[in-house]
Rosetta silent file (secondary structure, phi, psi, omega in degrees, C-alpha in Angstrom):
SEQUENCE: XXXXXXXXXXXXXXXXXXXXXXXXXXXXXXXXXXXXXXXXXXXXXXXXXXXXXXXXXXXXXXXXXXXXXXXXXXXXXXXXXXXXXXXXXXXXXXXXXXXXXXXXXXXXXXXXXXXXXXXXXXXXXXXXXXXXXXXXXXXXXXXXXXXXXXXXXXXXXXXXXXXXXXXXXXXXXXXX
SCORE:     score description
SCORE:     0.000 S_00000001
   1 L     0.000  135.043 -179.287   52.804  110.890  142.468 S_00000001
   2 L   -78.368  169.505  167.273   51.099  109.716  139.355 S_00000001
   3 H   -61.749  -33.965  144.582   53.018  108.479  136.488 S_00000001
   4 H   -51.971  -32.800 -174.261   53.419  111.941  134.757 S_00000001
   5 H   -74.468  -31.258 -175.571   54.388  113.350  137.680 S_00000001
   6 H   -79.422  -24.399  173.201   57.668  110.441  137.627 S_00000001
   7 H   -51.257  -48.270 -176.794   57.764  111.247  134.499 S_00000001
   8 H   -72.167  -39.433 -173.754   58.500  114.889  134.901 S_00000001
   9 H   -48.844  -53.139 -171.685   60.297  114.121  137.790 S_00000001
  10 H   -95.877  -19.475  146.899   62.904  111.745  136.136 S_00000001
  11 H   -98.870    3.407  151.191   63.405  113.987  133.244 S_00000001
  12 L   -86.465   27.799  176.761   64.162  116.893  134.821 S_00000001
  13 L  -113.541  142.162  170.380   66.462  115.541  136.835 S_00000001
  14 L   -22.354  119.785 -162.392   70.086  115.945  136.968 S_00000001
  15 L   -88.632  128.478  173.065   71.955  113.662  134.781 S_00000001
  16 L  -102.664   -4.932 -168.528   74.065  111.563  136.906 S_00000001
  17 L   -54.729  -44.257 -166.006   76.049  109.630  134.598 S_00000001
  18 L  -115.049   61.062 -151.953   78.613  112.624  134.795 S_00000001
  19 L   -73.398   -7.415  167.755   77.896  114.268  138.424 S_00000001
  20 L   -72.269   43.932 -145.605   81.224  115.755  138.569 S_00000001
  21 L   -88.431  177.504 -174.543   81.114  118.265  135.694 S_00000001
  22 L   -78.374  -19.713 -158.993   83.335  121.059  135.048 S_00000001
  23 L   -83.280  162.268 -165.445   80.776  123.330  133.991 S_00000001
  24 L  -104.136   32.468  151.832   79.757  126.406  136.038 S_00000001
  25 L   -66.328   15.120 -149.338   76.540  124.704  137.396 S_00000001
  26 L  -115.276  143.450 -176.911   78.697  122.337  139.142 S_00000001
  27 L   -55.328  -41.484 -153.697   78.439  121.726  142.990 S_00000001
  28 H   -74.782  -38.303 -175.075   82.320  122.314  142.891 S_00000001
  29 H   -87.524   -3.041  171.049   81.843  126.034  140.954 S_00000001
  30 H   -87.585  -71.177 -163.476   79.329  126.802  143.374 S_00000001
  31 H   -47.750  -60.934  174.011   80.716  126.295  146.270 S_00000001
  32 H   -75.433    7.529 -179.293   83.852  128.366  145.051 S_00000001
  33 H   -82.673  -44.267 -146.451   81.460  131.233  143.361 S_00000001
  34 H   -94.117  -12.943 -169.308   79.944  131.609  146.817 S_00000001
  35 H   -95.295  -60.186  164.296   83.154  131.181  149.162 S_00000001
  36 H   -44.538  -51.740  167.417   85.005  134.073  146.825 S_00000001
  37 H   -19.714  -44.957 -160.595   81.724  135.998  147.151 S_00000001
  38 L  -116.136   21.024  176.620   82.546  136.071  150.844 S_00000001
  39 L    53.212   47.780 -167.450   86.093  136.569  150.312 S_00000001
  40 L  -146.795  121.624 -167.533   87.612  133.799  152.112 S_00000001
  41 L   -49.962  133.614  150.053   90.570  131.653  150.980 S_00000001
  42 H    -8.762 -105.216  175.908   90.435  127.791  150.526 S_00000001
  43 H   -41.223    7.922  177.015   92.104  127.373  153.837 S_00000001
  44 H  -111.888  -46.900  178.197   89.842  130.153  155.769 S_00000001
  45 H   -47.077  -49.330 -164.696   86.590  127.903  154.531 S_00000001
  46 L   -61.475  -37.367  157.589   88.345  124.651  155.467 S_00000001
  47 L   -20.028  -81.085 -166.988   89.299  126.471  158.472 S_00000001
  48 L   -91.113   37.055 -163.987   85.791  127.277  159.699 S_00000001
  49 L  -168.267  -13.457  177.419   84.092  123.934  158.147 S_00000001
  50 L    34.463   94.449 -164.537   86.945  122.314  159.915 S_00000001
  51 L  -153.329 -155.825  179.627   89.072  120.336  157.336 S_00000001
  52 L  -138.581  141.508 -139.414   91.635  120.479  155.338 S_00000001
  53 H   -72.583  -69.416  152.076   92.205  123.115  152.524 S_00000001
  54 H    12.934  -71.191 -174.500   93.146  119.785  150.339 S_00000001
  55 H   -57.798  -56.820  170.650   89.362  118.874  150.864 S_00000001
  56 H   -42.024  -30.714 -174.705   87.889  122.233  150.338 S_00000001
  57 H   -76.074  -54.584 -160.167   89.975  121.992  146.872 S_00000001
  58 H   -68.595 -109.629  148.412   88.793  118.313  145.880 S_00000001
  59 H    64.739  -87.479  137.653   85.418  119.723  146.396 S_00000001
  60 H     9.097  -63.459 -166.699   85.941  122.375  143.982 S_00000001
  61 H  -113.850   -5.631  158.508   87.535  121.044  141.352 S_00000001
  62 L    98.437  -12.616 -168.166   84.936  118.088  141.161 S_00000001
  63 L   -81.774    2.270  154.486   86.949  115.181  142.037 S_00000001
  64 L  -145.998 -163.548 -169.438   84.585  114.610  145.108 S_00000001
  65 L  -157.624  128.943 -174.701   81.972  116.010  146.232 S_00000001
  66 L   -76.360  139.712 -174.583   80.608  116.410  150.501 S_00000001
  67 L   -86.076 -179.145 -167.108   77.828  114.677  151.270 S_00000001
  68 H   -28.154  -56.175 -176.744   74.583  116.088  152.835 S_00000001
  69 H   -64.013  -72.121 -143.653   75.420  117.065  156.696 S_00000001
  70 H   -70.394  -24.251  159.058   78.462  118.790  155.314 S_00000001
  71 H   -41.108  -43.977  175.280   76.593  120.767  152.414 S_00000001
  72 H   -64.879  -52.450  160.496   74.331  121.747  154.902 S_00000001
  73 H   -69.221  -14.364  167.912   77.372  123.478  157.358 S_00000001
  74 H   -87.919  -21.332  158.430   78.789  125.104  154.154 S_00000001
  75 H   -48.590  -40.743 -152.043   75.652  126.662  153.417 S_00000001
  76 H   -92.355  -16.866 -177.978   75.406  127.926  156.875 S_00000001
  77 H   -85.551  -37.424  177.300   79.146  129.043  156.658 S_00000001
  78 H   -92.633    7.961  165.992   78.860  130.836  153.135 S_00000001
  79 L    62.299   41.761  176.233   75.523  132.064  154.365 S_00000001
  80 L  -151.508  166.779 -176.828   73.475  131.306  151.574 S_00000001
  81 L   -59.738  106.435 -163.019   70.622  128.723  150.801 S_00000001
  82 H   -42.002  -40.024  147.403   71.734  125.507  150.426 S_00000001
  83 H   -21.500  -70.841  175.136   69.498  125.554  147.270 S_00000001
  84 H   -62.197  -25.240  163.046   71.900  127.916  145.502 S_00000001
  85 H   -43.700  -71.051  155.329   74.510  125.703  146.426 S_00000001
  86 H   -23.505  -63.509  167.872   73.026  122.861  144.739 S_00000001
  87 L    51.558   91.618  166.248   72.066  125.188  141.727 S_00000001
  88 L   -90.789  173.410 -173.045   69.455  122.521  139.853 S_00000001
  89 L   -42.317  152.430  154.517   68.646  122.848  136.274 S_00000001
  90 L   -30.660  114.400  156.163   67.851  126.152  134.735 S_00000001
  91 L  -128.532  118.856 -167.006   63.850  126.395  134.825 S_00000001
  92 L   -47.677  -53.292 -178.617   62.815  129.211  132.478 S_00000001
  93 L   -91.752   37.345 -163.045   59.647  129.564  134.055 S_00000001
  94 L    59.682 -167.738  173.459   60.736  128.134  138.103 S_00000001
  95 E  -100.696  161.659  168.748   59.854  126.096  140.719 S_00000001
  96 L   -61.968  114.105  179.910   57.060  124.718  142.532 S_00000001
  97 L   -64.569   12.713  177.644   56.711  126.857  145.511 S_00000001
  98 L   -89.719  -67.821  159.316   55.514  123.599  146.949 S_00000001
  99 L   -73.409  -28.808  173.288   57.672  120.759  146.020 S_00000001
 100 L    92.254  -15.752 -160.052   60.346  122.454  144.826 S_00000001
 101 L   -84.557  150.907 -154.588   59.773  120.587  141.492 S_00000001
 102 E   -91.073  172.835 -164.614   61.043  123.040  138.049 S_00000001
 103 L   -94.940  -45.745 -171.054   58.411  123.809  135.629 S_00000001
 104 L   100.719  -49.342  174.809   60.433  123.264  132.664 S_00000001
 105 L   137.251  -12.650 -158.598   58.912  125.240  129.930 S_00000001
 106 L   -78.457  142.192 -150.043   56.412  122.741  129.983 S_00000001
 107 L  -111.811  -31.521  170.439   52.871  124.437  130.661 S_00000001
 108 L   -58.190  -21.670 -172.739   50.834  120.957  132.003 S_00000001
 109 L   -64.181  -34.180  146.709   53.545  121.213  134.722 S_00000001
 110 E     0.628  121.281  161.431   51.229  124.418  135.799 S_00000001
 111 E   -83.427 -177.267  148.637   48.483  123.993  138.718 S_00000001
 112 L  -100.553  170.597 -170.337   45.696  126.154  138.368 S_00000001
 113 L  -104.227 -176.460  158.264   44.587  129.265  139.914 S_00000001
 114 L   -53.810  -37.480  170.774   40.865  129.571  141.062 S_00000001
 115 L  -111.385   17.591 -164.918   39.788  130.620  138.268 S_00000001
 116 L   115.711  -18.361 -141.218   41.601  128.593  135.835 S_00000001
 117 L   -84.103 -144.845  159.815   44.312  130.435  134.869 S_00000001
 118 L  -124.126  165.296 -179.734   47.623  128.419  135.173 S_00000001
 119 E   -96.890  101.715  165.468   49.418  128.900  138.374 S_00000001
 120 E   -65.334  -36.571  171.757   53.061  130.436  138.222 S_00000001
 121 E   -68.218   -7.170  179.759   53.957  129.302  141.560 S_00000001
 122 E  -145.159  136.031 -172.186   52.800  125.763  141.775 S_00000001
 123 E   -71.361 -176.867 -173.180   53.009  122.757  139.933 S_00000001
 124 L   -74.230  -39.174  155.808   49.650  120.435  138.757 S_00000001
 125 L   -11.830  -42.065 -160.047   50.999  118.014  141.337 S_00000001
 126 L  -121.858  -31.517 -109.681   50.457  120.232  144.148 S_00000001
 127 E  -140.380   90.332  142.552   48.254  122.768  142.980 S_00000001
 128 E  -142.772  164.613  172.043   44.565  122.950  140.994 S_00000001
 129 L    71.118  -25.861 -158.758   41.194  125.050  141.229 S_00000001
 130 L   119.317   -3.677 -171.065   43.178  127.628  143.871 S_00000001
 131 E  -132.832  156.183 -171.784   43.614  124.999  146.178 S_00000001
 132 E   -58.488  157.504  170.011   46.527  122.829  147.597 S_00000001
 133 L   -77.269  -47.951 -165.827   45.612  118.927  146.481 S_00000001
 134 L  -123.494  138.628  175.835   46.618  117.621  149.705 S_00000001
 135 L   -87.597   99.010  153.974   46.156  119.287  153.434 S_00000001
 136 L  -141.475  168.399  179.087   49.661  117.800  154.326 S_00000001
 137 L   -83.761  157.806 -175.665   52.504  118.837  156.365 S_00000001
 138 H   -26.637  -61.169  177.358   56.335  119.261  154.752 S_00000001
 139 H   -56.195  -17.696  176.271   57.149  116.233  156.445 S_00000001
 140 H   -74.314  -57.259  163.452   54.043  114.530  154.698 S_00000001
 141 H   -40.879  -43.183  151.603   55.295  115.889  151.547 S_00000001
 142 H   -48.283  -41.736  172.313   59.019  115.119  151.719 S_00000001
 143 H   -67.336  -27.806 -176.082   57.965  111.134  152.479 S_00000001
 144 L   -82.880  -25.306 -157.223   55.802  111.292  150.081 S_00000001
 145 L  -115.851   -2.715 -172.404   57.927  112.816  147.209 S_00000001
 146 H   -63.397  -77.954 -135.322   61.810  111.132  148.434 S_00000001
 147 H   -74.181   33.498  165.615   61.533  108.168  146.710 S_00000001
 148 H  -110.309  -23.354  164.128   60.982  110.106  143.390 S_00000001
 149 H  -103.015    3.026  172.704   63.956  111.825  144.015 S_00000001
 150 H   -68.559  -61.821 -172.863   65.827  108.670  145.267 S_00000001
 151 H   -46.257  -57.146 -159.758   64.917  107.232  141.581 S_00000001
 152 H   -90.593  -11.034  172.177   65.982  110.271  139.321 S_00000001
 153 H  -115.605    8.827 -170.112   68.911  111.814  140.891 S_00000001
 154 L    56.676   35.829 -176.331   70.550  108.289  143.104 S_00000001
 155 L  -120.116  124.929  164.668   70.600  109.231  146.173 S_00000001
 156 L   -33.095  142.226 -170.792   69.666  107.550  149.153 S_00000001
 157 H   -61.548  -34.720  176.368   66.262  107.895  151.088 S_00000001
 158 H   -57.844  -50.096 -158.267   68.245  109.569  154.012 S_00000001
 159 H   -76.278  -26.086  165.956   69.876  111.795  151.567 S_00000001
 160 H   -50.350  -55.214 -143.485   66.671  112.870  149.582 S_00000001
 161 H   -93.979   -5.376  176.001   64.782  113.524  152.383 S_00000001
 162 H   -79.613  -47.101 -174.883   68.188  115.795  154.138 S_00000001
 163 H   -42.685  -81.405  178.668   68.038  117.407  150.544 S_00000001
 164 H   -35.809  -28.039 -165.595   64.317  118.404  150.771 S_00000001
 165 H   -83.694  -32.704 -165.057   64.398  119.300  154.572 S_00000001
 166 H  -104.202    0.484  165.348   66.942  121.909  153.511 S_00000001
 167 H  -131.800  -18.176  152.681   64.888  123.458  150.840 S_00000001
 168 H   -12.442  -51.707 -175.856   61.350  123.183  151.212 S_00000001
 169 H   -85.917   17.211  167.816   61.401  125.772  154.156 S_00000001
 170 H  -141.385   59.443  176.478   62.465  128.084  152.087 S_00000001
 171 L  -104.817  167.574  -90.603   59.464  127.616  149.406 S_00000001
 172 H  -153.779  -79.435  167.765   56.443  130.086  149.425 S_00000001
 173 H   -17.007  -45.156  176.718   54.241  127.620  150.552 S_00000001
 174 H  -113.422   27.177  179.896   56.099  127.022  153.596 S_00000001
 175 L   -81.555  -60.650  178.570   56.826  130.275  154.529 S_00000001
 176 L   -34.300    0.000    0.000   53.300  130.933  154.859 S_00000001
């Protein structure tokens, strides 16, 4: 990643200063958005995630938060994309269907198309002329792009690269 790209990278990133917030973008309002969604009770989640309702609660209400492996079984329990779980900034215009990285409003974040045009699906990172930058595989891409998300959101290289592993595969690009 070039220095614009850390650039983009590290201001679009979740502010960490406050990671518990209250707001209903919050790990903790997701998690209960999507566990009412499926109609199931503190204690029937804790239940099947195998815990204690107590936890399921803390969770919730912000004053901790589960780390990777167990995000990853409550996605698979509330049956939704660990991505929505997560719920990262707003991006008016999306994400890279590559990288995953949000556009922002910002129109350089834009590859190009073949003919010029800007690209809605893929950022300039990933993206120009019609063609991919780099012939690499996820895993080259997740090693490549961790420690950009180690810097801007503070999370450990393990924990980046668990992050990415769970949403990458379900990006356009890697669909294909």
């Amino acid at each position: 990643m070039n220095e614009s790209m850390q650039s983009a990278v590290t201001n679009a990133a979740v502010d960490t200063s406050r990671p518990f917030d209250d707001d209903e973008t919050s790990l903790g309002a997701s998690i209960a958005k999507h566990r009412k969604l499926r109609g199931l009770t503190q204690e029937e989640l804790a239940r099947k995630l195998y815990v204690t309702r107590q936890a399921v609660s803390r969770w919730e209400t912000g004053e901790t938060m589960p780390g990777i492996d167990m995000l990853k079984l409550i996605a698979i329990t509330l049956n939704v994309p660990i991505a929505h779980l997560l719920e990262a900034p707003a991006s008016v215009d999306g994400y890279c269907q590559s990288c995953g990285m949000g556009f922002f409003g910002q129109p350089e974040n834009h590859g190009t198309n073949a003919d010029g045009t800007p690209s809605a699906d893929y950022c300039t990172w990933c993206y120009q002329n019609g063609e991919y930058e780099r012939e690499e595989t996820m895993d080259d891409l997740i090693e490549r792009c961790a420690p950009y998300m180690m810097e801007s959101t503070h999370v450990s290289h393990d924990e980046a690269v668990s992050i990415m592993g769970a949403i990458l595969p379900n990006l356009k690009r890697w669909k294909d």
